GROMACS .gro file of C-alpha atoms in nm:
model
  217
    1THR     CA    1   6.081  -7.791   1.283
    2VAL     CA    2   5.947  -8.029   1.132
    3ASP     CA    3   5.673  -8.291   1.160
    4LYS     CA    4   5.539  -8.607   0.900
    5HIS     CA    5   5.505  -8.327   0.554
    6SER     CA    6   5.461  -8.042   0.750
    7ILE     CA    7   5.735  -7.795   0.747
    8GLU     CA    8   5.739  -7.497   1.059
    9VAL     CA    9   5.964  -7.215   1.008
   10MET     CA   10   6.054  -7.067   1.409
   11ASN     CA   11   6.253  -6.828   1.360
   12CYS     CA   12   6.481  -6.627   1.071
   13PHE     CA   13   6.797  -6.372   1.050
   14SER     CA   14   6.858  -6.149   0.776
   15VAL     CA   15   7.204  -6.207   0.630
   16PRO     CA   16   7.406  -5.931   0.516
   17HIS     CA   17   7.425  -5.918   0.091
   18ASN     CA   18   7.488  -5.726  -0.240
   19GLU     CA   19   7.413  -5.772  -0.559
   20SER     CA   20   7.388  -5.625  -0.939
   21GLU     CA   21   7.325  -5.699  -1.235
   22ASP     CA   22   7.607  -6.002  -1.299
   23GLU     CA   23   7.722  -6.156  -0.965
   24VAL     CA   24   7.541  -6.111  -0.596
   25ALA     CA   25   7.799  -6.181  -0.277
   26VAL     CA   26   7.651  -6.295   0.072
   27ASP     CA   27   7.861  -6.333   0.368
   28MET     CA   28   7.820  -6.653   0.436
   29GLU     CA   29   8.126  -6.590   0.734
   30PHE     CA   30   7.839  -6.403   0.890
   31ALA     CA   31   7.567  -6.648   0.846
   32LYS     CA   32   7.775  -6.915   0.962
   33ASN     CA   33   7.822  -6.686   1.346
   34MET     CA   34   7.482  -6.607   1.336
   35TYR     CA   35   7.323  -6.995   1.369
   36GLU     CA   36   7.615  -7.071   1.551
   37LEU     CA   37   7.497  -6.873   1.814
   38HIS     CA   38   7.095  -6.942   1.716
   39LYS     CA   39   7.175  -7.318   1.803
   40ARG     CA   40   7.317  -7.224   2.131
   41VAL     CA   41   6.959  -7.045   2.252
   42SER     CA   42   6.748  -7.330   2.042
   43PRO     CA   43   6.966  -7.625   1.921
   44THR     CA   44   6.649  -7.807   1.756
   45GLU     CA   45   6.626  -7.607   1.539
   46VAL     CA   46   6.792  -7.607   1.215
   47ILE     CA   47   6.813  -7.494   0.886
   48ILE     CA   48   6.514  -7.562   0.694
   49GLY     CA   49   6.602  -7.254   0.338
   50TRP     CA   50   6.636  -6.938   0.233
   51TYR     CA   51   6.420  -6.615   0.291
   52ALA     CA   52   6.426  -6.283   0.062
   53THR     CA   53   6.196  -5.951  -0.026
   54GLY     CA   54   6.016  -5.962  -0.290
   55PHE     CA   55   5.805  -6.080  -0.550
   56ASP     CA   56   5.968  -6.279  -0.857
   57ILE     CA   57   6.251  -6.554  -0.865
   58THR     CA   58   6.576  -6.420  -0.987
   59GLU     CA   59   6.897  -6.517  -1.122
   60HIS     CA   60   7.055  -6.443  -0.806
   61SER     CA   61   6.803  -6.684  -0.624
   62VAL     CA   62   6.934  -6.982  -0.754
   63LEU     CA   63   7.303  -6.923  -0.618
   64ILE     CA   64   7.205  -6.803  -0.283
   65HIS     CA   65   7.037  -7.130  -0.332
   66GLU     CA   66   7.281  -7.300  -0.398
   67TYR     CA   67   7.493  -7.225  -0.080
   68TYR     CA   68   7.183  -7.361   0.098
   69SER     CA   69   7.202  -7.684  -0.033
   70ARG     CA   70   7.480  -7.732   0.097
   71GLU     CA   71   7.274  -7.644   0.474
   72ALA     CA   72   6.988  -7.925   0.401
   73SER     CA   73   6.933  -8.168   0.169
   74ASN     CA   74   6.686  -7.995  -0.025
   75PRO     CA   75   6.606  -7.638   0.144
   76ILE     CA   76   6.280  -7.460   0.109
   77HIS     CA   77   6.297  -7.070  -0.064
   78LEU     CA   78   6.045  -6.788   0.075
   79THR     CA   79   5.965  -6.513  -0.090
   80VAL     CA   80   5.783  -6.210   0.112
   81ASP     CA   81   5.658  -5.948  -0.125
   82THR     CA   82   5.735  -5.647   0.110
   83ALA     CA   83   5.678  -5.333  -0.152
   84LEU     CA   84   5.281  -5.555  -0.249
   85GLN     CA   85   5.339  -5.583  -0.583
   86SER     CA   86   5.023  -5.817  -0.653
   87GLY     CA   87   4.843  -5.611  -0.368
   88LYS     CA   88   4.902  -5.763  -0.053
   89MET     CA   89   5.159  -5.912   0.115
   90ASN     CA   90   5.230  -6.202  -0.078
   91ILE     CA   91   5.486  -6.484   0.098
   92ARG     CA   92   5.511  -6.782  -0.127
   93ALA     CA   93   5.763  -7.111  -0.037
   94TYR     CA   94   5.914  -7.321  -0.325
   95LEU     CA   95   6.215  -7.628  -0.373
   96SER     CA   96   6.373  -7.623  -0.633
   97ALA     CA   97   6.441  -7.906  -0.905
   98GLN     CA   98   6.700  -7.975  -1.169
   99MET     CA   99   6.557  -8.018  -1.512
  100GLY     CA  100   6.744  -8.063  -1.871
  101VAL     CA  101   6.935  -8.313  -2.042
  102PRO     CA  102   7.249  -8.559  -1.836
  103GLY     CA  103   7.512  -8.442  -1.963
  104LYS     CA  104   7.392  -8.081  -2.101
  105THR     CA  105   7.363  -7.734  -1.933
  106VAL     CA  106   7.126  -7.851  -1.635
  107GLY     CA  107   6.848  -7.522  -1.477
  108VAL     CA  108   6.627  -7.499  -1.199
  109MET     CA  109   6.283  -7.558  -1.142
  110PHE     CA  110   6.082  -7.348  -0.838
  111THR     CA  111   5.766  -7.497  -0.776
  112PRO     CA  112   5.536  -7.359  -0.547
  113LEU     CA  113   5.438  -7.543  -0.204
  114THR     CA  114   5.186  -7.477  -0.011
  115VAL     CA  115   5.224  -7.211   0.321
  116LYS     CA  116   4.961  -7.183   0.585
  117TYR     CA  117   5.001  -6.845   0.864
  118VAL     CA  118   4.943  -7.036   1.207
  119TYR     CA  119   5.002  -6.720   1.451
  120TYR     CA  120   4.955  -6.753   1.864
  121ASP     CA  121   4.668  -6.534   1.955
  122THR     CA  122   4.875  -6.260   2.178
  123GLU     CA  123   4.970  -6.172   1.749
  124ARG     CA  124   4.638  -6.232   1.621
  125ILE     CA  125   4.668  -5.864   1.882
  126GLY     CA  126   4.928  -5.724   1.756
  127VAL     CA  127   4.812  -5.754   1.358
  128ASP     CA  128   4.479  -5.659   1.461
  129LEU     CA  129   4.715  -5.243   1.602
  130LEU     CA  130   4.843  -5.330   1.249
  131GLN     CA  131   4.559  -5.326   1.075
  132ARG     CA  132   4.346  -5.067   1.229
  133THR     CA  133   4.687  -4.799   1.109
  134ARG     CA  134   4.524  -4.894   0.717
  135GLU     CA  135   4.260  -4.608   0.821
  136ALA     CA  136   4.416  -4.404   1.067
  137PRO     CA  137   4.446  -4.032   0.876
  138SER     CA  138   4.799  -3.933   1.049
  139ARG     CA  139   4.903  -4.394   0.999
  140SER     CA  140   4.945  -4.459   1.331
  141LYS     CA  141   4.750  -4.629   1.638
  142GLY     CA  142   4.773  -4.572   1.989
  143LEU     CA  143   4.665  -4.884   2.196
  144THR     CA  144   4.348  -4.888   2.363
  145SER     CA  145   4.300  -5.027   2.714
  146ASP     CA  146   4.188  -5.376   2.804
  147LEU     CA  147   3.839  -5.333   2.863
  148SER     CA  148   3.796  -5.127   2.505
  149GLN     CA  149   3.938  -5.483   2.454
  150VAL     CA  150   3.736  -5.709   2.561
  151ALA     CA  151   3.420  -5.511   2.428
  152GLY     CA  152   3.576  -5.537   2.076
  153ALA     CA  153   3.634  -5.913   2.082
  154ALA     CA  154   3.245  -5.964   2.186
  155ALA     CA  155   3.141  -5.708   1.945
  156ARG     CA  156   3.324  -6.010   1.730
  157VAL     CA  157   3.140  -6.218   1.859
  158GLN     CA  158   2.847  -6.110   1.869
  159ASP     CA  159   2.912  -6.021   1.475
  160MET     CA  160   2.989  -6.412   1.399
  161LEU     CA  161   2.681  -6.506   1.615
  162THR     CA  162   2.507  -6.305   1.407
  163THR     CA  163   2.570  -6.426   1.045
  164VAL     CA  164   2.565  -6.792   1.189
  165LEU     CA  165   2.257  -6.762   1.292
  166ALA     CA  166   2.149  -6.639   0.940
  167TYR     CA  167   2.297  -6.992   0.808
  168ILE     CA  168   2.062  -7.109   1.043
  169GLU     CA  169   1.699  -7.011   0.943
  170ASP     CA  170   1.813  -6.981   0.557
  171VAL     CA  171   1.880  -7.318   0.574
  172LEU     CA  172   1.625  -7.414   0.778
  173ALA     CA  173   1.405  -7.231   0.492
  174GLY     CA  174   1.522  -7.362   0.229
  175LYS     CA  175   1.684  -7.063   0.073
  176VAL     CA  176   2.084  -7.186   0.064
  177ALA     CA  177   2.147  -7.548   0.092
  178ALA     CA  178   2.292  -7.736   0.339
  179ASP     CA  179   2.652  -7.824   0.382
  180ASN     CA  180   2.760  -8.100   0.569
  181SER     CA  181   3.098  -7.969   0.653
  182VAL     CA  182   2.904  -7.687   0.818
  183GLY     CA  183   2.721  -7.895   1.023
  184ARG     CA  184   2.949  -8.124   1.210
  185PHE     CA  185   3.135  -7.819   1.216
  186LEU     CA  186   2.899  -7.640   1.452
  187THR     CA  187   2.800  -7.987   1.602
  188ASP     CA  188   3.131  -7.962   1.762
  189LEU     CA  189   3.176  -7.582   1.863
  190VAL     CA  190   2.796  -7.593   2.071
  191ASN     CA  191   2.993  -7.930   2.236
  192LYS     CA  192   3.337  -7.790   2.324
  193VAL     CA  193   3.077  -7.446   2.428
  194PRO     CA  194   3.056  -7.585   2.907
  195THR     CA  195   2.769  -7.641   3.108
  196ILE     CA  196   2.721  -7.449   3.395
  197SER     CA  197   2.418  -7.304   3.552
  198PRO     CA  198   2.322  -6.869   3.657
  199GLU     CA  199   2.444  -6.934   3.917
  200ASP     CA  200   2.744  -7.135   3.992
  201PHE     CA  201   2.864  -6.868   3.654
  202GLU     CA  202   2.702  -6.511   3.933
  203ASN     CA  203   2.954  -6.738   4.221
  204MET     CA  204   3.220  -6.718   3.949
  205LEU     CA  205   3.225  -6.429   3.808
  206ASN     CA  206   3.126  -6.267   4.195
  207SER     CA  207   3.503  -6.422   4.342
  208ASN     CA  208   3.713  -6.345   3.979
  209ILE     CA  209   3.545  -5.975   4.092
  210ASN     CA  210   3.645  -6.011   4.446
  211ASP     CA  211   3.995  -6.088   4.409
  212LEU     CA  212   4.062  -5.855   4.141
  213LEU     CA  213   3.940  -5.556   4.368
  214MET     CA  214   4.184  -5.772   4.657
  215VAL     CA  215   4.490  -5.717   4.420
  216THR     CA  216   4.405  -5.365   4.310
  217TYR     CA  217   4.352  -5.221   4.660
   0.00000   0.00000   0.00000
């Protein structure tokens, strides 16, 4: 979806292709059929470009980009470094521009764009679980219980509060220069905390517990 100067990538699908040193063949009929099926499910979404796995832009990228130039006025080329050649799974986006002398050989230059990762809270749970597999000897990790997830979230919040309090104490002691943007952010964060009396909070908690017990038993 396109909103002013931002483009949000919501979905994607892979297209079969074959590459050799001299040429690249893409199954355009497959891409067309997949897009028609996709429009039945998400009629408001349109093609804004294409993606490829890899770290660099190759000569074949220019050929594939020419095809998608007929599907979108100014297609975006997205690269995903699945081989971790840069040490992490980098995701980069590019726009193409023609370059060269008029009437002569014309080349294509890919200009990088700013990429921002956005995720929903439910997606963050899955990403955190995948991250924990890096430290496991078997490279696998079982799903945790709801109580363990709540305890882990509470521990992370406590660690963040400890970091914030240490920063505030250092600013008050003159050890660290004050940052106005951080101060405004913390003020806005404090103002968002709901004000509720301990009695009302206890009544609300007990009510939720009773509802949970009723559903359980």
